[in-house]
Each structure stands twice: as C-alpha cells, then as structure tokens.
mmCIF file of N, CA and C in Angstrom:
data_model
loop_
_atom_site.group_PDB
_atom_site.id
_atom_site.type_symbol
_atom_site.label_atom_id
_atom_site.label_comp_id
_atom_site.label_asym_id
_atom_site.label_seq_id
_atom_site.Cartn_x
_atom_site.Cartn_y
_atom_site.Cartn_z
ATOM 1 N N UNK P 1 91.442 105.199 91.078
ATOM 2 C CA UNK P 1 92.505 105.823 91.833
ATOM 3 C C UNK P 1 93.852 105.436 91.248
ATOM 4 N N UNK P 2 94.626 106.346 91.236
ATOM 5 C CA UNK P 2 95.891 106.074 90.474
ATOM 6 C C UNK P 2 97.004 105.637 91.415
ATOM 7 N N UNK P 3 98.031 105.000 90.935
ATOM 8 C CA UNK P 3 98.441 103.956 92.204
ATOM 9 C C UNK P 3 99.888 103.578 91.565
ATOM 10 N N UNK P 4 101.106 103.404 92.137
ATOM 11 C CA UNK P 4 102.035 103.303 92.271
ATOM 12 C C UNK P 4 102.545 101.501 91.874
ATOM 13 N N UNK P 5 102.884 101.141 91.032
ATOM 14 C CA UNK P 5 103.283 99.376 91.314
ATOM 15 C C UNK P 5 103.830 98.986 90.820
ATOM 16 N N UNK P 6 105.042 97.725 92.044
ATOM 17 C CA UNK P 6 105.938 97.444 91.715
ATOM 18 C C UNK P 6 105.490 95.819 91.541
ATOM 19 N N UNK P 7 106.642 95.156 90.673
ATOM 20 C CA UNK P 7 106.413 93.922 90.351
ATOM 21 C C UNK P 7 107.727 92.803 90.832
ATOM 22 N N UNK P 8 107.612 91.696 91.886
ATOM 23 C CA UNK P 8 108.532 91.186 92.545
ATOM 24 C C UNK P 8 108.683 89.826 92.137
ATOM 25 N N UNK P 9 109.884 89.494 92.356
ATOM 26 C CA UNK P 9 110.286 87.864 91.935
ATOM 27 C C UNK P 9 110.409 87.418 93.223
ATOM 28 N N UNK P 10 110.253 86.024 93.528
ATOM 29 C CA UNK P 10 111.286 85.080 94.785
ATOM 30 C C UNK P 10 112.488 85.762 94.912
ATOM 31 N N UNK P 11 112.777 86.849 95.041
ATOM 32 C CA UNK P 11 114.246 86.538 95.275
ATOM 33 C C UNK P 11 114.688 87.581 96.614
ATOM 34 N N UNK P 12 115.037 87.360 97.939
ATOM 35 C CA UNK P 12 114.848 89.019 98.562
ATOM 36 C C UNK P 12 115.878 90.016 97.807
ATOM 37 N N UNK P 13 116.695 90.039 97.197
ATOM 38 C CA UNK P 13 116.975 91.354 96.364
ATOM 39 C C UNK P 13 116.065 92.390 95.512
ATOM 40 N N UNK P 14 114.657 91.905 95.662
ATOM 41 C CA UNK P 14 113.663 92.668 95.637
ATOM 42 C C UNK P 14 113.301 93.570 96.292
ATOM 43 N N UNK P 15 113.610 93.615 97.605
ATOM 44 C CA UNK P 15 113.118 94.506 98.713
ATOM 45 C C UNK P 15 113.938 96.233 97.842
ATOM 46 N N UNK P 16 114.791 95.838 97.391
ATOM 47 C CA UNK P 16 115.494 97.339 96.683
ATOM 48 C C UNK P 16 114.260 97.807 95.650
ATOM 49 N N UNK P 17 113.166 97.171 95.122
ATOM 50 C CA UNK P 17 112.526 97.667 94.083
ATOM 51 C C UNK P 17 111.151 97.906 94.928
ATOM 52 N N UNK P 18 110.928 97.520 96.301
ATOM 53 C CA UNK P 18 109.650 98.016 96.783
ATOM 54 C C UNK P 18 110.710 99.385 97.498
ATOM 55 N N UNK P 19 111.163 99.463 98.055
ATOM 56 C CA UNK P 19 112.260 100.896 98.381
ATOM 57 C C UNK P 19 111.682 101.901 97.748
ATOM 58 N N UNK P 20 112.649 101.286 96.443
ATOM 59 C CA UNK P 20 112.074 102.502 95.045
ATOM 60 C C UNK P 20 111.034 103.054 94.955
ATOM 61 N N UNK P 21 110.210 102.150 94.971
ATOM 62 C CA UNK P 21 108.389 101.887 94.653
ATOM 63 C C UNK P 21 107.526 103.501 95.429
ATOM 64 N N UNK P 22 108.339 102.880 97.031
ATOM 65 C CA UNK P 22 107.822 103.459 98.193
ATOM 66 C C UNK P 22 108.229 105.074 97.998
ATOM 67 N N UNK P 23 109.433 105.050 97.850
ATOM 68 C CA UNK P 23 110.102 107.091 97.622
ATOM 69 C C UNK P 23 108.974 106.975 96.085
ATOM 70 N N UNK P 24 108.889 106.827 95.402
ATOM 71 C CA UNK P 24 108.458 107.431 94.091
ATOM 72 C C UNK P 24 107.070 107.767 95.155
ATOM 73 N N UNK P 25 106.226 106.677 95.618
ATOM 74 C CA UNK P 25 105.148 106.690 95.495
ATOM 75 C C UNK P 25 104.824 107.503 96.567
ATOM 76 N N UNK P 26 105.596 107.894 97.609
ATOM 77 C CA UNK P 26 105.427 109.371 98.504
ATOM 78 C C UNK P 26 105.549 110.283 98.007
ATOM 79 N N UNK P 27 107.167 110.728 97.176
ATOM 80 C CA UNK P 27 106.732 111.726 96.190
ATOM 81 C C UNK P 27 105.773 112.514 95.390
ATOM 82 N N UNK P 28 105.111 111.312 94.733
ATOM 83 C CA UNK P 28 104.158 111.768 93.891
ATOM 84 C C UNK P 28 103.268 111.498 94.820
ATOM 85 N N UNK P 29 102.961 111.453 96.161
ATOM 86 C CA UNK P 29 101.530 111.027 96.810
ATOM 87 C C UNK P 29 100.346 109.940 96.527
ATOM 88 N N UNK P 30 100.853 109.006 95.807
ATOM 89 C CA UNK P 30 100.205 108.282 95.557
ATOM 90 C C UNK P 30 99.958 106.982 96.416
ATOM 91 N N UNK P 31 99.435 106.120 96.227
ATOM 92 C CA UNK P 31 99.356 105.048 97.038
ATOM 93 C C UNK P 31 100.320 103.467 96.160
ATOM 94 N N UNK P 32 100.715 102.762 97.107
ATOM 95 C CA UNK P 32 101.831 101.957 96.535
ATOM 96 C C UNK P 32 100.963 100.540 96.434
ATOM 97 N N UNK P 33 101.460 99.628 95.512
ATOM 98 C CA UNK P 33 101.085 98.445 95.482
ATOM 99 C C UNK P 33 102.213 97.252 94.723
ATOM 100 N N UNK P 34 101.996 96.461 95.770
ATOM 101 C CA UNK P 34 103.099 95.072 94.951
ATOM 102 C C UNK P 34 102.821 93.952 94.756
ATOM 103 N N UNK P 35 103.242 93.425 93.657
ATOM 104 C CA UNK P 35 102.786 92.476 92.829
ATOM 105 C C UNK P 35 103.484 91.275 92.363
ATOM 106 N N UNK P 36 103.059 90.161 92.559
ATOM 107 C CA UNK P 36 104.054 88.769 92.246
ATOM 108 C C UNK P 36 103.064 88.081 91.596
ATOM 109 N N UNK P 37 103.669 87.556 90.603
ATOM 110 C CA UNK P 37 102.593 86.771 89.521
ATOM 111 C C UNK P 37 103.750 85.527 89.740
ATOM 112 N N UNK P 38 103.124 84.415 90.094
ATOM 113 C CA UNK P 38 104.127 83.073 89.768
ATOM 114 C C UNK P 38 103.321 82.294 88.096
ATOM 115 N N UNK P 39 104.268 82.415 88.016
ATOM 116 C CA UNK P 39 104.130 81.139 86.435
ATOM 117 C C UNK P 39 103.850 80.038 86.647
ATOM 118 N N UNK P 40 102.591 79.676 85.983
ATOM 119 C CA UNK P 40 102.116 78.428 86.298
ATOM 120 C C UNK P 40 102.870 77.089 85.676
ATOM 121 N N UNK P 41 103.512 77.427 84.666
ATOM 122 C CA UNK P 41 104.229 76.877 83.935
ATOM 123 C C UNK P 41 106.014 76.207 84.779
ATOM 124 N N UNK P 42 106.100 77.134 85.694
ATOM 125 C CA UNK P 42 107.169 77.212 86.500
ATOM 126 C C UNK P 42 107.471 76.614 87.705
ATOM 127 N N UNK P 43 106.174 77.266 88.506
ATOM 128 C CA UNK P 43 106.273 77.127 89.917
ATOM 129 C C UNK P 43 105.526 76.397 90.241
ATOM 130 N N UNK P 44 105.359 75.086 90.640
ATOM 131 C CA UNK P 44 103.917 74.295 91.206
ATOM 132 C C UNK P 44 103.632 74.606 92.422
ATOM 133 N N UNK P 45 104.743 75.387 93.246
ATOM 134 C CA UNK P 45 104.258 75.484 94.544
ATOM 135 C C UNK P 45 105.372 76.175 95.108
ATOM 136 N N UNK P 46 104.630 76.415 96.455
ATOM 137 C CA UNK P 46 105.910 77.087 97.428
ATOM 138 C C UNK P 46 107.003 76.076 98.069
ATOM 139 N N UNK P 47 108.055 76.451 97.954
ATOM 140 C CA UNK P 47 109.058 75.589 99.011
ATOM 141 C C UNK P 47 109.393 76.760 100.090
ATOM 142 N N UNK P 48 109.958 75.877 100.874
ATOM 143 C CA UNK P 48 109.941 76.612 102.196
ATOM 144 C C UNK P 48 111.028 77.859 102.349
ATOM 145 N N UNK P 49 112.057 77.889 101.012
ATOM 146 C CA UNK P 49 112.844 79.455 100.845
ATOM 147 C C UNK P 49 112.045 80.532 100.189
ATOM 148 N N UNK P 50 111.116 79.981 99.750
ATOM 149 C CA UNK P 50 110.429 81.081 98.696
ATOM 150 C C UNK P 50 108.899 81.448 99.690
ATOM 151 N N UNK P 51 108.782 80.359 100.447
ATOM 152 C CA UNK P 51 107.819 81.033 101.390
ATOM 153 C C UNK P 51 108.379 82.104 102.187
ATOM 154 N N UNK P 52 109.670 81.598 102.585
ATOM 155 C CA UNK P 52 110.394 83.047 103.524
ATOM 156 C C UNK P 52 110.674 84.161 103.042
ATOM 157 N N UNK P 53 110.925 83.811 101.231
ATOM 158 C CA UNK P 53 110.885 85.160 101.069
ATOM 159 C C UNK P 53 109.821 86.131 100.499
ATOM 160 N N UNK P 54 108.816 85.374 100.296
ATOM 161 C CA UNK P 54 107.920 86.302 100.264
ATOM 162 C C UNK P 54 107.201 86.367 101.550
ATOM 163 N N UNK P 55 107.515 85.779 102.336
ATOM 164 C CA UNK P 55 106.946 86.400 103.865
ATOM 165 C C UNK P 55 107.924 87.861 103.990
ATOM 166 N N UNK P 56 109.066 87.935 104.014
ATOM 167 C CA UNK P 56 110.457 88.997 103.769
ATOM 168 C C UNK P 56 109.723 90.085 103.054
ATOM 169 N N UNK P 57 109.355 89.746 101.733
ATOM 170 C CA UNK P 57 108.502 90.752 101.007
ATOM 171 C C UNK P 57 107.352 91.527 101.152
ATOM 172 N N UNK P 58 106.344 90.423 101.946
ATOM 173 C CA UNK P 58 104.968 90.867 102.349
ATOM 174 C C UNK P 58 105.286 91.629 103.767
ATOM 175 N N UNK P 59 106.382 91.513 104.240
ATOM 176 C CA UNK P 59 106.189 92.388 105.186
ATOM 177 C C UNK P 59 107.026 93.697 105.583
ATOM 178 N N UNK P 60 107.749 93.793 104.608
ATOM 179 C CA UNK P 60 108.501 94.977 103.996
ATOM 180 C C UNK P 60 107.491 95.947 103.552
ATOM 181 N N UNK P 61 106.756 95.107 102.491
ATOM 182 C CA UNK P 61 105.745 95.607 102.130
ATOM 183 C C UNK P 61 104.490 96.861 102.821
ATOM 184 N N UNK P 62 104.435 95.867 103.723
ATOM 185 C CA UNK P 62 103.215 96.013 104.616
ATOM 186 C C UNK P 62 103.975 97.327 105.637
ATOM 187 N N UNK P 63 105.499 97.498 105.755
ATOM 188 C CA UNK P 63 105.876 98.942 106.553
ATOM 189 C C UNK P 63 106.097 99.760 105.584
ATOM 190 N N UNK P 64 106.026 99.817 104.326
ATOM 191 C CA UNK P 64 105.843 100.381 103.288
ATOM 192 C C UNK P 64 104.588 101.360 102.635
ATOM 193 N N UNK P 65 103.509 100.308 103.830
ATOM 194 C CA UNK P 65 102.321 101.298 103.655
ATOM 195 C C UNK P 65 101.948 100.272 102.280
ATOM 196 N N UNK P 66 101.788 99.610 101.735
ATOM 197 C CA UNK P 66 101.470 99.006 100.103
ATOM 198 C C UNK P 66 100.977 97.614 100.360
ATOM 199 N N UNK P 67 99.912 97.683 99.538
ATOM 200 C CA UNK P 67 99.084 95.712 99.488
ATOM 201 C C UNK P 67 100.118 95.378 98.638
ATOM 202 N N UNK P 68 99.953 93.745 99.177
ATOM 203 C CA UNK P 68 100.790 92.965 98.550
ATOM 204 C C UNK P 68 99.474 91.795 97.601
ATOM 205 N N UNK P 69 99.491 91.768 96.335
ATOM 206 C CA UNK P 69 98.957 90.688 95.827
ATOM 207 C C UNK P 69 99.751 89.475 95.187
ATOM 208 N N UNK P 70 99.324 88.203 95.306
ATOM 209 C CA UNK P 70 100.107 87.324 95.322
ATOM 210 C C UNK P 70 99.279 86.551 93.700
ATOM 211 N N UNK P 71 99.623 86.964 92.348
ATOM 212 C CA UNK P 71 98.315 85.529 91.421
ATOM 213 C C UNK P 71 98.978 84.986 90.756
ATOM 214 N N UNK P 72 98.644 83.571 90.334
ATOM 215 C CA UNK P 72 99.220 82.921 89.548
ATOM 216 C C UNK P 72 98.687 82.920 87.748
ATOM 217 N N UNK P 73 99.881 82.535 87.018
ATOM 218 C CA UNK P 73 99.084 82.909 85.917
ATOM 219 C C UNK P 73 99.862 81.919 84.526
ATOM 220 N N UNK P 74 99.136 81.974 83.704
ATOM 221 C CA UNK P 74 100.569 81.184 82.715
ATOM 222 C C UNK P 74 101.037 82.167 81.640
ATOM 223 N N UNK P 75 100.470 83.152 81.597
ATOM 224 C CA UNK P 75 101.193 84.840 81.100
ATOM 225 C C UNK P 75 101.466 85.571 82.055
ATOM 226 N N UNK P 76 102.768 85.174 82.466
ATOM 227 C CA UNK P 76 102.927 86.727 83.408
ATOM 228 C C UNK P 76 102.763 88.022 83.415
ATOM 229 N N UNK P 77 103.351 88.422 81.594
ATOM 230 C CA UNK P 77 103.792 89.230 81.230
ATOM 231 C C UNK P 77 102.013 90.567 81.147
ATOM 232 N N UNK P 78 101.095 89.296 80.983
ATOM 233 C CA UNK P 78 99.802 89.997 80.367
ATOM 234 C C UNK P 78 99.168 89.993 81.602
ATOM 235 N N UNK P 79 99.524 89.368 82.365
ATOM 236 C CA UNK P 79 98.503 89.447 83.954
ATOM 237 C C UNK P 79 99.178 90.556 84.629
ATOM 238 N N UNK P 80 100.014 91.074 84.129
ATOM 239 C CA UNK P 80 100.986 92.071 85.052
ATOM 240 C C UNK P 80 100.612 92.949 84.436
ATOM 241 N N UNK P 81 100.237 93.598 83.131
ATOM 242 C CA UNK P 81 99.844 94.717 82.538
ATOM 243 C C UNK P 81 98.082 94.832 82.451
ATOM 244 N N UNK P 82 97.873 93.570 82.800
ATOM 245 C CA UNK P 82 95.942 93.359 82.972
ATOM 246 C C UNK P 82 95.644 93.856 84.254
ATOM 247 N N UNK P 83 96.554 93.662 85.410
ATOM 248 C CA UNK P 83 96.515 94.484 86.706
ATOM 249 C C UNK P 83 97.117 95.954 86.822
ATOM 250 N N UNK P 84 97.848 96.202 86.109
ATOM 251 C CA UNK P 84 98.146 97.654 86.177
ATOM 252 C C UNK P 84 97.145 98.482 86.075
ATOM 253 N N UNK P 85 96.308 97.760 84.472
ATOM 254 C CA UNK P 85 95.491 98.827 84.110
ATOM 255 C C UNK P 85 94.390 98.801 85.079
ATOM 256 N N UNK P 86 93.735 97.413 85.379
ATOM 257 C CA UNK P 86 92.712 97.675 86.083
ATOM 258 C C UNK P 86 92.875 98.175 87.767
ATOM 259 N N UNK P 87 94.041 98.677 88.138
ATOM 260 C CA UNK P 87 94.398 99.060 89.435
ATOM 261 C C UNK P 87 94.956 100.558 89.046
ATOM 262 N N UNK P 88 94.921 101.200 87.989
ATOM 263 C CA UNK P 88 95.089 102.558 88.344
ATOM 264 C C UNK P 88 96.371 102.987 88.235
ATOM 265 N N UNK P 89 97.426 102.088 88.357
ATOM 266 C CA UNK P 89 98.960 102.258 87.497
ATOM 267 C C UNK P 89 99.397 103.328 86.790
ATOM 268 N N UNK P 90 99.787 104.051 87.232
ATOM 269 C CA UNK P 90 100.781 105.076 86.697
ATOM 270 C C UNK P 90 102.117 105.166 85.952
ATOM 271 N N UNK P 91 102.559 103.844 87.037
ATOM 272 C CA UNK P 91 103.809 103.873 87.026
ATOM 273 C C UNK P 91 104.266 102.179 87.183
ATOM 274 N N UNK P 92 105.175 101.230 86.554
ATOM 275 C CA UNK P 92 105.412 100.053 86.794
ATOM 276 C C UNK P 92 106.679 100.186 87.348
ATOM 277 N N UNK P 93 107.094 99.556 87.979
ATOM 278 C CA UNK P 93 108.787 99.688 88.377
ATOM 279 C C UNK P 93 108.968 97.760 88.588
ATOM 280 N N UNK P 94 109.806 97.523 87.668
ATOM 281 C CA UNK P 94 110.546 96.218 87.770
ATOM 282 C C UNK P 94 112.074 96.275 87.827
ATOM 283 N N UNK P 95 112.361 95.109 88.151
ATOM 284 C CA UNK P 95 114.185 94.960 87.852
ATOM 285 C C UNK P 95 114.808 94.401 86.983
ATOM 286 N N UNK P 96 115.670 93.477 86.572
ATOM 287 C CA UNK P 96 116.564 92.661 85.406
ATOM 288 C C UNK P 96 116.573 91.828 85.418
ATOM 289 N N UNK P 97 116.182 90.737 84.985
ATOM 290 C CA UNK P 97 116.555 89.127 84.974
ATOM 291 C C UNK P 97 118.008 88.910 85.447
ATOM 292 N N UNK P 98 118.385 87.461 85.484
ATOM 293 C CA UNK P 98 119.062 87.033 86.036
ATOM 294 C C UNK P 98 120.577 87.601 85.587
ATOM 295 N N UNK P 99 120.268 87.659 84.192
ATOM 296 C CA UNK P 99 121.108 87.665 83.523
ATOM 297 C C UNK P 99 121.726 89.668 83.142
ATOM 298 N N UNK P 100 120.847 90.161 83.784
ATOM 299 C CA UNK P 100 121.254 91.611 83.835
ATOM 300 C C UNK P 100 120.524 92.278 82.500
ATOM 301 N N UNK P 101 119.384 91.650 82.169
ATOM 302 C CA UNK P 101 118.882 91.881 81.001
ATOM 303 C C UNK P 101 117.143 93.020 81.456
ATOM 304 N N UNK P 102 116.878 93.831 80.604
ATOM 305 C CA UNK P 102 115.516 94.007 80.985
ATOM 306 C C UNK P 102 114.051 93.904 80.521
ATOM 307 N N UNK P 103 113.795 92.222 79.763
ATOM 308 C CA UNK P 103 112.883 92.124 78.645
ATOM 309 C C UNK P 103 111.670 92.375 79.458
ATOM 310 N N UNK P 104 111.521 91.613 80.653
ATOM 311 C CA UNK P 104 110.541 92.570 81.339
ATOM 312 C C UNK P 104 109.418 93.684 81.121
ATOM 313 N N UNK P 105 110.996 94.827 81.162
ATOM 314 C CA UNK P 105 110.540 96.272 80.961
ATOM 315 C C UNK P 105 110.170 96.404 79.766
ATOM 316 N N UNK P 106 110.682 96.390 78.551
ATOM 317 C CA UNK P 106 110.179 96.389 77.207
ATOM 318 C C UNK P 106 109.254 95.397 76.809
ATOM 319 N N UNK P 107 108.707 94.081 77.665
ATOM 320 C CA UNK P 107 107.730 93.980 77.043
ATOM 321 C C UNK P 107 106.469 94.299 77.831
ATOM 322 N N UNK P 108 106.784 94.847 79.026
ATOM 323 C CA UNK P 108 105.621 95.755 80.002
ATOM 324 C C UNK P 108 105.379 97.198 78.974
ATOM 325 N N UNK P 109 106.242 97.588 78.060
ATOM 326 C CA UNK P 109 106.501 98.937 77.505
ATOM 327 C C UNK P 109 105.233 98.363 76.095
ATOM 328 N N UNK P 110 105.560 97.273 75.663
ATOM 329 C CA UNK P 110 104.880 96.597 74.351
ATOM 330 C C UNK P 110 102.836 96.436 74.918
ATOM 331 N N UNK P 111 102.867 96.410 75.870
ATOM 332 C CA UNK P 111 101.466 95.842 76.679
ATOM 333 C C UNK P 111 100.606 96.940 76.895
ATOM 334 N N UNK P 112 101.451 98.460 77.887
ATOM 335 C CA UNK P 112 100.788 98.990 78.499
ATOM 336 C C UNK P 112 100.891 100.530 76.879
ATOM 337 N N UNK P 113 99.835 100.991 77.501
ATOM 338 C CA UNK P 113 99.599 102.790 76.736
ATOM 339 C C UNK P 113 100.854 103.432 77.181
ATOM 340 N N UNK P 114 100.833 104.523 76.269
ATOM 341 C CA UNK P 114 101.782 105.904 76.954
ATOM 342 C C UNK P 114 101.118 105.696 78.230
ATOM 343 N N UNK P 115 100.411 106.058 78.775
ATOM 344 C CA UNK P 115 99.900 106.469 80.318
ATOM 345 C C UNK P 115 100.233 106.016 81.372
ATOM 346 N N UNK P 116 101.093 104.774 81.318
ATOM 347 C CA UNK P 116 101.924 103.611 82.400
ATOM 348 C C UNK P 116 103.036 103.763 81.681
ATOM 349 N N UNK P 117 104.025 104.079 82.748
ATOM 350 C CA UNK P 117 105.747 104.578 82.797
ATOM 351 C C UNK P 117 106.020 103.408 83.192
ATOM 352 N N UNK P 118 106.948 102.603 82.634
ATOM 353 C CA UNK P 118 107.522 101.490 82.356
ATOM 354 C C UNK P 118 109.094 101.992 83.520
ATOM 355 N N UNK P 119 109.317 101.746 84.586
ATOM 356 C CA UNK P 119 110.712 101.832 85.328
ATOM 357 C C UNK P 119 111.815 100.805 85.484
ATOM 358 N N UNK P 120 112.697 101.220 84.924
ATOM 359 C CA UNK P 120 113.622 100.047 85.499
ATOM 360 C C UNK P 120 114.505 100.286 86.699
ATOM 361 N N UNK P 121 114.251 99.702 87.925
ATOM 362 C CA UNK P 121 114.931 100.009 89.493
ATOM 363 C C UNK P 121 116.112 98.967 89.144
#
C-alpha cells in the first residue's frame, strides 16, 4: 500500500511538517505516516522536554489520522529510506537542519529510487 511519510526531529516546530504531510496525503488519498529515528550515537535517552514533545507529536499525529513510529538507529539516514521503501512511500517530506540547510533531503534523494519524491516542507 502506498503511503504518505513524514520524518520528525525533537523539536515541536515539527508539527508544520506533519500539517504538510496530512493536506498532501488527503489530496492524493493516501494514508499518512510519521517517523522519528533517534541516533544512537546521540540520544541515550529521553529527557523529560523531548518526552513532551514527542507526546505533542504523537498526538497531533494521531488527529491527523497517521501512525506514529518511534526507532532507534545509528544510520538515520538509511533507516529512514529502509522504512520508506518497505512501507510503501511515495512521498518523503522532511525539513532543514538547524542551520537552514537541507542535507537531509539530498541525501534521502541519494538513498531512495525515482519512485520516492524527496519534499522539502
């Protein structure tokens, strides 16, 4: 089944890229899905702002109509394009690093086939 998915950081200025996620993925009728990969390399754990905000997220989410999956990984970049494909991905929609940059997107663009549309929200 082909499927709509967006990819989220800790941060709630995310909720603008499940938004996005959600109009594309009514549009095209598809079904929505969102995705947080923490870096194992990074994150050892939750603290109690990043639990709130992905509680913020998961339940944005969840009136959004869209599963939320939560995995950890020490390639983000390849666990995020290893779930696209095996979930039916059409479409990726991410945002910019901190720094207003979008390596992200180009290296989601380097990973996936023509057949997954690489978005930048």
């Amino acid at each position: 089944m082909e499927t709509v998915l967006v990819c989220v950081t800790v941060q709630k200025e995310c909720e603008r890229l499940i938004l996005a996620g959600r109009r594309f993925a009514e549009a095209e009728g598809l079904p929505l899905r969102v995705l947080h990969v923490m870096d194992e390399g990074k994150q050892a754990g939750f603290d109690p702002a990043a639990q709130e905000v992905l509680n913020h997220l998961y339940a944005l989410s969840r009136d959004a109509h869209a599963e939320m999956t939560i995995l950890r990984a020490q390639d983000v970049r390849q666990t995020i394009a290893d779930y696209a494909r095996k979930n039916g991905a059409v479409c990726v929609i991410v945002g910019s690093d901190k720094q207003g940059e979008w390596a992200m997107a180009e290296d989601l663009r380097e990973l996936l086939d023509d057949r997954i549309t690489v978005m930048k929200a």
